[in-house]
mmCIF file of C-alpha atoms in Angstrom:
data_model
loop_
_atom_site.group_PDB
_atom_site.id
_atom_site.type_symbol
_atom_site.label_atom_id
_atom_site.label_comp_id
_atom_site.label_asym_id
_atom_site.label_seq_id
_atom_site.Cartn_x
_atom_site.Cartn_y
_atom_site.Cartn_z
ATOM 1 C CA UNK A 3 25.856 2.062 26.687
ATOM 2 C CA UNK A 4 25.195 2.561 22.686
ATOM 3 C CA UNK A 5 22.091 0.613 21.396
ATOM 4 C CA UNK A 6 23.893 -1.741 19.660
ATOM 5 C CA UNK A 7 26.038 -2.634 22.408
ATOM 6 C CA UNK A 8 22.810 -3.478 24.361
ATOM 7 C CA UNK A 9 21.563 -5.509 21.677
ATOM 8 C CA UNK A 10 24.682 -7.405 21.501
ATOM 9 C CA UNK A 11 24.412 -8.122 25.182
ATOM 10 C CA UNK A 12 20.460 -9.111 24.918
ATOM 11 C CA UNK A 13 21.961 -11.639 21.858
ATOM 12 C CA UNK A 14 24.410 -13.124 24.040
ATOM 13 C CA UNK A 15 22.139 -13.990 26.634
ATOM 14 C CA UNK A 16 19.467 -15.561 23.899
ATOM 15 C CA UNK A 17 21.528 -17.667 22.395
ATOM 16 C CA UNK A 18 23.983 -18.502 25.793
ATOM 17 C CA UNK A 19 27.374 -17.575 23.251
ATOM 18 C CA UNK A 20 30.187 -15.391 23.214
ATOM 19 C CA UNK A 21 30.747 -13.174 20.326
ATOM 20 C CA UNK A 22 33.729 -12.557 20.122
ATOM 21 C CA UNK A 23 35.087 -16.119 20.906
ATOM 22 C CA UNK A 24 32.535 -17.362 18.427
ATOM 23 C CA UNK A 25 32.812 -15.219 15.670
ATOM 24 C CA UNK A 26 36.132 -14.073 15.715
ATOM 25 C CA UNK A 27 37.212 -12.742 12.492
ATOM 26 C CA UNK A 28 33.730 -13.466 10.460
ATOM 27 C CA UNK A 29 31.034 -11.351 10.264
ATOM 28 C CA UNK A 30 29.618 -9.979 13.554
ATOM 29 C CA UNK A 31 25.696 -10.475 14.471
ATOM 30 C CA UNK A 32 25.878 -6.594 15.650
ATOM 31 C CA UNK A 33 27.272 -6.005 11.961
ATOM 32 C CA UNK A 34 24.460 -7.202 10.398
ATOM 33 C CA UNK A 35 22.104 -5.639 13.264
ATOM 34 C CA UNK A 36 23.811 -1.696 12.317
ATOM 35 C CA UNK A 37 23.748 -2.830 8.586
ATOM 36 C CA UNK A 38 19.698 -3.394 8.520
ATOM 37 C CA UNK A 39 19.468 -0.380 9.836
ATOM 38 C CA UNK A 40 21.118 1.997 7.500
ATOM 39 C CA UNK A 41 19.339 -0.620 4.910
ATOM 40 C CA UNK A 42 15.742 0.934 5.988
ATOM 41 C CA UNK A 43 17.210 4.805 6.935
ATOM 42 C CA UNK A 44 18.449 5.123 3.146
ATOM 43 C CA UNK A 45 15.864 3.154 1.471
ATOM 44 C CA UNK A 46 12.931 4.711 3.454
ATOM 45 C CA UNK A 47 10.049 6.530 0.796
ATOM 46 C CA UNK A 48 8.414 9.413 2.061
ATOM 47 C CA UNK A 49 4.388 9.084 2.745
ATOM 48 C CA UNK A 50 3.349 11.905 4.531
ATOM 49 C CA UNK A 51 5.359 14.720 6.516
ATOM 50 C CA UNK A 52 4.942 11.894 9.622
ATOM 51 C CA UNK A 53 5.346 8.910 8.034
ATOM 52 C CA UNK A 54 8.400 6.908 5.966
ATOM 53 C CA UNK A 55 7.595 3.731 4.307
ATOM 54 C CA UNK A 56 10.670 0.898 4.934
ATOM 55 C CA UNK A 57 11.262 -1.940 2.922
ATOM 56 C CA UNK A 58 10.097 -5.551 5.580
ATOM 57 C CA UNK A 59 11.791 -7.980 3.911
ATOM 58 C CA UNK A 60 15.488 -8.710 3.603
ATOM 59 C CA UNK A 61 17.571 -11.102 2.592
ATOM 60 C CA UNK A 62 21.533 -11.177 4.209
ATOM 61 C CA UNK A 63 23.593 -12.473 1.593
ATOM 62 C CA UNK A 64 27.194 -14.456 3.711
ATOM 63 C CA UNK A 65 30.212 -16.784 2.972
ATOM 64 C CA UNK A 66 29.807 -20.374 3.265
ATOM 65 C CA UNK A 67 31.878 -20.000 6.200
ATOM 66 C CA UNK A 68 29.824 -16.809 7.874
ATOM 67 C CA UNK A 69 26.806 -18.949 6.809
ATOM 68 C CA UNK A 70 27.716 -21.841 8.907
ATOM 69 C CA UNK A 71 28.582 -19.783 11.655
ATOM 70 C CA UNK A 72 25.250 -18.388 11.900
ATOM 71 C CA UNK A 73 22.783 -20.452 10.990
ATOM 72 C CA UNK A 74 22.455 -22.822 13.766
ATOM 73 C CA UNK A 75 21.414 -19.549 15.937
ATOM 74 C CA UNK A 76 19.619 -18.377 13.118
ATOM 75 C CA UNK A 77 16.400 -18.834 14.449
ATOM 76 C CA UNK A 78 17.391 -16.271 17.472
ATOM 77 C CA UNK A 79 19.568 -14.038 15.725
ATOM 78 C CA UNK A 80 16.524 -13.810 13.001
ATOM 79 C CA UNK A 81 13.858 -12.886 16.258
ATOM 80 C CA UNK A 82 16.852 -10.381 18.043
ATOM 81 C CA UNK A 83 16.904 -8.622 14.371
ATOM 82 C CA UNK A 84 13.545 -8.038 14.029
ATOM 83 C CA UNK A 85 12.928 -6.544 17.251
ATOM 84 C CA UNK A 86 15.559 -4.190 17.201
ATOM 85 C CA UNK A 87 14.413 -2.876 13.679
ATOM 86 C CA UNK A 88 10.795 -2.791 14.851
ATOM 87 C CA UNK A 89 12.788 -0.675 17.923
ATOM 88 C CA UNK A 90 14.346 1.809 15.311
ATOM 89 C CA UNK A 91 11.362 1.845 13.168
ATOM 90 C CA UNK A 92 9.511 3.429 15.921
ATOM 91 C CA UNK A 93 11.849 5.549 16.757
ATOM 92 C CA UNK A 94 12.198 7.027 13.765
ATOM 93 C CA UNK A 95 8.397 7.136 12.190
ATOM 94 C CA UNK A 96 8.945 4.210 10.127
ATOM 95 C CA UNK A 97 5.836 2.153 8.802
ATOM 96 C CA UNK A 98 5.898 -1.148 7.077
ATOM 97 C CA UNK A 99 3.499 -2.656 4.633
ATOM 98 C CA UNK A 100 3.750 -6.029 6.491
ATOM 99 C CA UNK A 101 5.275 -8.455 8.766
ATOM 100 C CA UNK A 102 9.198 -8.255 8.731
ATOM 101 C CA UNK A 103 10.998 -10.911 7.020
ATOM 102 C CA UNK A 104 15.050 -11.435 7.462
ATOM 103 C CA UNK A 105 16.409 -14.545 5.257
ATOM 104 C CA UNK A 106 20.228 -16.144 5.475
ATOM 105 C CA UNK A 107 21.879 -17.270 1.638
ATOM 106 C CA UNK A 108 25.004 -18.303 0.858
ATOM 107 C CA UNK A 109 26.967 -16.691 -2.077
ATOM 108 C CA UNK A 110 30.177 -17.355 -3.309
ATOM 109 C CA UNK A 111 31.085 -14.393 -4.658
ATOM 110 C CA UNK A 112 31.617 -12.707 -0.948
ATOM 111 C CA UNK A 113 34.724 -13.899 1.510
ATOM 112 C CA UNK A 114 35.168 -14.087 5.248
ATOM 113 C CA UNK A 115 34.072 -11.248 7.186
ATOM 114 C CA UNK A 116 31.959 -9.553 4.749
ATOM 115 C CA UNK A 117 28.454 -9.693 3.791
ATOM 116 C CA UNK A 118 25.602 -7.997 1.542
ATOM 117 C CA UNK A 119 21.547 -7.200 2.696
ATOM 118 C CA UNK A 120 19.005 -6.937 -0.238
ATOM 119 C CA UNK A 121 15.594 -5.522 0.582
ATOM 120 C CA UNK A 122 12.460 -5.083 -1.014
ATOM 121 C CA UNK A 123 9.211 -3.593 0.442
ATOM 122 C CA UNK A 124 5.996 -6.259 -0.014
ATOM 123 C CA UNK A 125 2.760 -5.978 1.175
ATOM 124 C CA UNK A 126 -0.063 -8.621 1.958
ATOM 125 C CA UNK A 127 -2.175 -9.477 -1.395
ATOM 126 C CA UNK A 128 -5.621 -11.138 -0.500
ATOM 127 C CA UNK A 129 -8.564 -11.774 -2.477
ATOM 128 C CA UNK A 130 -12.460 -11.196 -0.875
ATOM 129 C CA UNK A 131 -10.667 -11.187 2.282
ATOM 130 C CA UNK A 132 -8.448 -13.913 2.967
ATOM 131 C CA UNK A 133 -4.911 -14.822 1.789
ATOM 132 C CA UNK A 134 -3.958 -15.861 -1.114
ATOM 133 C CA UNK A 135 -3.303 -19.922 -1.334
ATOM 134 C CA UNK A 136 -3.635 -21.534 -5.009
ATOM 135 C CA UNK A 137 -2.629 -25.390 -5.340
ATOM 136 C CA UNK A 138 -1.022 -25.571 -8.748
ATOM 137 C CA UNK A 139 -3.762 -27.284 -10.148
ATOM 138 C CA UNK A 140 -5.840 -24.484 -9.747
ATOM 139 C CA UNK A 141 -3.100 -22.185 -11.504
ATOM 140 C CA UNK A 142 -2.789 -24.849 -14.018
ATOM 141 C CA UNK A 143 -6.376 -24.050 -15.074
ATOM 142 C CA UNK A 144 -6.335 -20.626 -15.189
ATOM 143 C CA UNK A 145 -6.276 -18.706 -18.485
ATOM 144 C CA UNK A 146 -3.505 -16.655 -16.913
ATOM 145 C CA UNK A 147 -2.017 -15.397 -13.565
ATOM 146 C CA UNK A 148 0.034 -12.724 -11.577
ATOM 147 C CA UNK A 149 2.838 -13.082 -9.846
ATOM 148 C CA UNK A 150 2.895 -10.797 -6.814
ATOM 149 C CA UNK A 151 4.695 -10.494 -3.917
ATOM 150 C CA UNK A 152 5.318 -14.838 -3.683
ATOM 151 C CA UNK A 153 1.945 -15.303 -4.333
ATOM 152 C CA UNK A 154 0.489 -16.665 -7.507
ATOM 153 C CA UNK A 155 -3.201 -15.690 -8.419
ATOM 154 C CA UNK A 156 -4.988 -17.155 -11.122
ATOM 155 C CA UNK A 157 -6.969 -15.051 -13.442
ATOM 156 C CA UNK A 158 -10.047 -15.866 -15.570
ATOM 157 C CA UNK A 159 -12.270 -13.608 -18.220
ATOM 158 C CA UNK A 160 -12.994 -10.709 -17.534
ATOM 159 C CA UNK A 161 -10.130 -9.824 -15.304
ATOM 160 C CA UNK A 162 -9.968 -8.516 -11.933
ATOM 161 C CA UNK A 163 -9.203 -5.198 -10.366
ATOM 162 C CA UNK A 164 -6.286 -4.615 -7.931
ATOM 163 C CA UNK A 165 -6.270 -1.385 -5.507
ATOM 164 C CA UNK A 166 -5.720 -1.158 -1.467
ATOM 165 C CA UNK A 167 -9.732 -1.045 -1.510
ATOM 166 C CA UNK A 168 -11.760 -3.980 0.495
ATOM 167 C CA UNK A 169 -14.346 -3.437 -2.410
ATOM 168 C CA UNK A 170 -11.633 -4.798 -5.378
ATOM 169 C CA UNK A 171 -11.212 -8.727 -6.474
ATOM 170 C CA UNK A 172 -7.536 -8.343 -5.627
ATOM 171 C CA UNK A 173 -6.409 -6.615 -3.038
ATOM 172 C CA UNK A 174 -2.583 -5.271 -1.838
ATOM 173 C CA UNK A 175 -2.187 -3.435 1.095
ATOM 174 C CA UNK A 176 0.256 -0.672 -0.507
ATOM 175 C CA UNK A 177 0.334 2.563 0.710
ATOM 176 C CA UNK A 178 1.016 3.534 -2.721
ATOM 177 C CA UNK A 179 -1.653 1.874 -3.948
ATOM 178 C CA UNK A 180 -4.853 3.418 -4.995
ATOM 179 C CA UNK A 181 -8.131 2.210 -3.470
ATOM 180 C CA UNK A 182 -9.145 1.096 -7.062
ATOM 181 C CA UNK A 183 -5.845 1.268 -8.765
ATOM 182 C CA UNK A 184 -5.709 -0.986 -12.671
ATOM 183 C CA UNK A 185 -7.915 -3.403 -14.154
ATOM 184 C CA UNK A 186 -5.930 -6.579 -15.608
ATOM 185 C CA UNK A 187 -9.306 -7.447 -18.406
ATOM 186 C CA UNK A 188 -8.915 -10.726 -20.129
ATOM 187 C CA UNK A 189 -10.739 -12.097 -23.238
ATOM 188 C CA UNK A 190 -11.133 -15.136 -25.351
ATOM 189 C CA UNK A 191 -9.207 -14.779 -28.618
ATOM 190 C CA UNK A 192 -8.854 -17.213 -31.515
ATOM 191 C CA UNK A 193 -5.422 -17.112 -30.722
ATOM 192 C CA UNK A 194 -4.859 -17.519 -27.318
ATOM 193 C CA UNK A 195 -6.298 -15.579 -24.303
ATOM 194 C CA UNK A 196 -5.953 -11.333 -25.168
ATOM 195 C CA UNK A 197 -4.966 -9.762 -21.883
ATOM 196 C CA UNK A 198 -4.225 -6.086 -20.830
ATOM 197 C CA UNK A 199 -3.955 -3.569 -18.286
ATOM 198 C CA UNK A 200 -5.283 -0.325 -17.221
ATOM 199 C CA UNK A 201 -5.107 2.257 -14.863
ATOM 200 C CA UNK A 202 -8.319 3.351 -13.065
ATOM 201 C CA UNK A 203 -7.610 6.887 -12.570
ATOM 202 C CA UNK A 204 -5.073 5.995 -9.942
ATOM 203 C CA UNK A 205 -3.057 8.693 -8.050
ATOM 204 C CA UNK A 206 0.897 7.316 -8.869
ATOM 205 C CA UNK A 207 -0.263 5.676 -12.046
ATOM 206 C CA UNK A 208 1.020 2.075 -13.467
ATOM 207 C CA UNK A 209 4.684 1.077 -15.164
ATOM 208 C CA UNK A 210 4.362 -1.285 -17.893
ATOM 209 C CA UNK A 211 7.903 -3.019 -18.351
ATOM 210 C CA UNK A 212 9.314 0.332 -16.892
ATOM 211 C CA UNK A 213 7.512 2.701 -18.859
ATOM 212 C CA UNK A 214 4.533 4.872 -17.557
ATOM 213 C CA UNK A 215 1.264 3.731 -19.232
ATOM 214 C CA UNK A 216 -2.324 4.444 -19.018
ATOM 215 C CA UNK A 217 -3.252 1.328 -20.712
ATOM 216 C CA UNK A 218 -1.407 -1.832 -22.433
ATOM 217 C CA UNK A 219 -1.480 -5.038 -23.968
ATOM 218 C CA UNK A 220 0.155 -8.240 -21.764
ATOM 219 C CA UNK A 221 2.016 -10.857 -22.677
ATOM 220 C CA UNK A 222 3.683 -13.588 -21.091
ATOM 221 C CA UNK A 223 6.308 -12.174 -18.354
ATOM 222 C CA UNK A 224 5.309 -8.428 -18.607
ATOM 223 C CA UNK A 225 5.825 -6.696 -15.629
ATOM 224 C CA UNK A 226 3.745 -4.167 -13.933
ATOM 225 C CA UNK A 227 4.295 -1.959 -11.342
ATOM 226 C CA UNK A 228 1.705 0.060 -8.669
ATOM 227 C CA UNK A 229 2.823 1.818 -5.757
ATOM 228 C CA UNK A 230 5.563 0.198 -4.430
ATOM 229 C CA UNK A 231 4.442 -3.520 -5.617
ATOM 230 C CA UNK A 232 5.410 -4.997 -8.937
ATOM 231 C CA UNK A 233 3.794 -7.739 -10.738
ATOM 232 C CA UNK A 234 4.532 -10.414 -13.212
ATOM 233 C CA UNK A 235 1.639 -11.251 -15.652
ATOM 234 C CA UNK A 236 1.897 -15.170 -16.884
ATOM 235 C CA UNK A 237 0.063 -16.918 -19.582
ATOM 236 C CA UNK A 238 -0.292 -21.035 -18.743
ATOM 237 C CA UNK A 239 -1.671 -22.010 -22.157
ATOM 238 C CA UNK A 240 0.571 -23.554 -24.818
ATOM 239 C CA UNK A 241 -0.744 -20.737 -26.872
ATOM 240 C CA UNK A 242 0.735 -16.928 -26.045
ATOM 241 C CA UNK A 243 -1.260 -14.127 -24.610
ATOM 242 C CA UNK A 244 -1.592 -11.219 -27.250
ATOM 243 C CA UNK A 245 -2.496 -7.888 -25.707
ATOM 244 C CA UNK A 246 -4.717 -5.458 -27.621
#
């Protein structure tokens, strides 16, 4: 018996349906199980000569009509997934950067039957330790802040610096992260707060906005990109950031 016929039996029992009688002509749970799988064998990144980083979080864009097919077993179907690509992950040297993460949308633009996965590799961001958790008063009052990964962490003068390190103010546990990777240094500025970035000698180096950069000036919505992890620089003062 093929592995995906055995995970289609192991889903049948967890959720006490049918299949076929259920999903007739729509899109089939062992679809979606075969299509996360070629999602993380072609989107894999080599690390080492035994180790492939895949992406852990995906999002399985459906019909309104697939959609309401599966999401009152989407709780199971979402646990079955995971398991069987923590299954193939092992089998094939896969790593992640963090917990796996499988999401059901709606979208229009699809029909019956057929359906779309997006994935994106994120890794946990905490700061002196402990996860990241700002109310949005707290990012109110901040001179700035990144956007990284769903999390939103405030920034103050002079800055922080981001690497996998445990010694750094912000750290993201990227394999393609340096231990001490860029410096985000802000200042005080007649004119609103002066922000900018800079890499610390880091082995894969920084993108600012798409473009390789040792060093650069921010301003509001610049992106940045280390290892694998991009991040979105925002100013919260009525006055712009201007980077120098």
């Amino acid at each position: 018996m093929g592995l995906l016929s055995r995970f289609e039996q192991k889903l049948e029992g967890t959720v006490q349906g049918g299949f076929a009688r259920v999903f007739r002509s729509a899109v089939q749970p062992v679809e979606i199980a075969s299509a996360l799988r070629r999602e993380i064998d072609n989107s894999a990144q080599i690390l080492s000569r035994a180790r492939r980083l895949a992406p852990n979080d995906f999002v399985i864009e459906l019909f309104s009509t697939d959609f309401a097919r599966i999401d009152p077993i989407g709780p199971q179907l979402r646990t079955e997934l995971i398991e069987d690509l923590q299954d193939h992950a092992a089998k094939q040297g896969y790593t992640f950067t963090g917990p796996i993460s499988i999401e059901f949308v709606q979208d229009s633009s699809l029909s019956t039957g057929r359906f779309r996965v997006r994935s994106q590799s994120l890794s946990p961001v905490t700061q002196q330790g402990a996860p990241v958790r700002p109310t949005d008063s707290q990012i109110s009052r901040a001179a700035a802040y990144l956007e990284v990964n769903g999390e939103r962490v405030p920034l103050a003068p002079p800055g922080v610096v981001i690497g996998r390190g445990t010694d750094t103010d912000l750290r993201i546990d990227d394999p393609g992260v340096s231990r001490r990777h860029l410096e985000i240094r802000l200042a005080p500025g007649p004119d609103g707060i002066q922000a900018s970035v800079h890499d610390l000698g880091s082995t894969n180096g920084i993108l600012v906005n798409g473009h390789r950069m040792h060093e650069a000036g921010l301003i509001d919505g610049t992106l940045i990109r280390a290892g694998n992890t991009t991040m979105t620089f925002h100013t919260t003062s009525s006055r712009p950031s201007r980077g120098y």
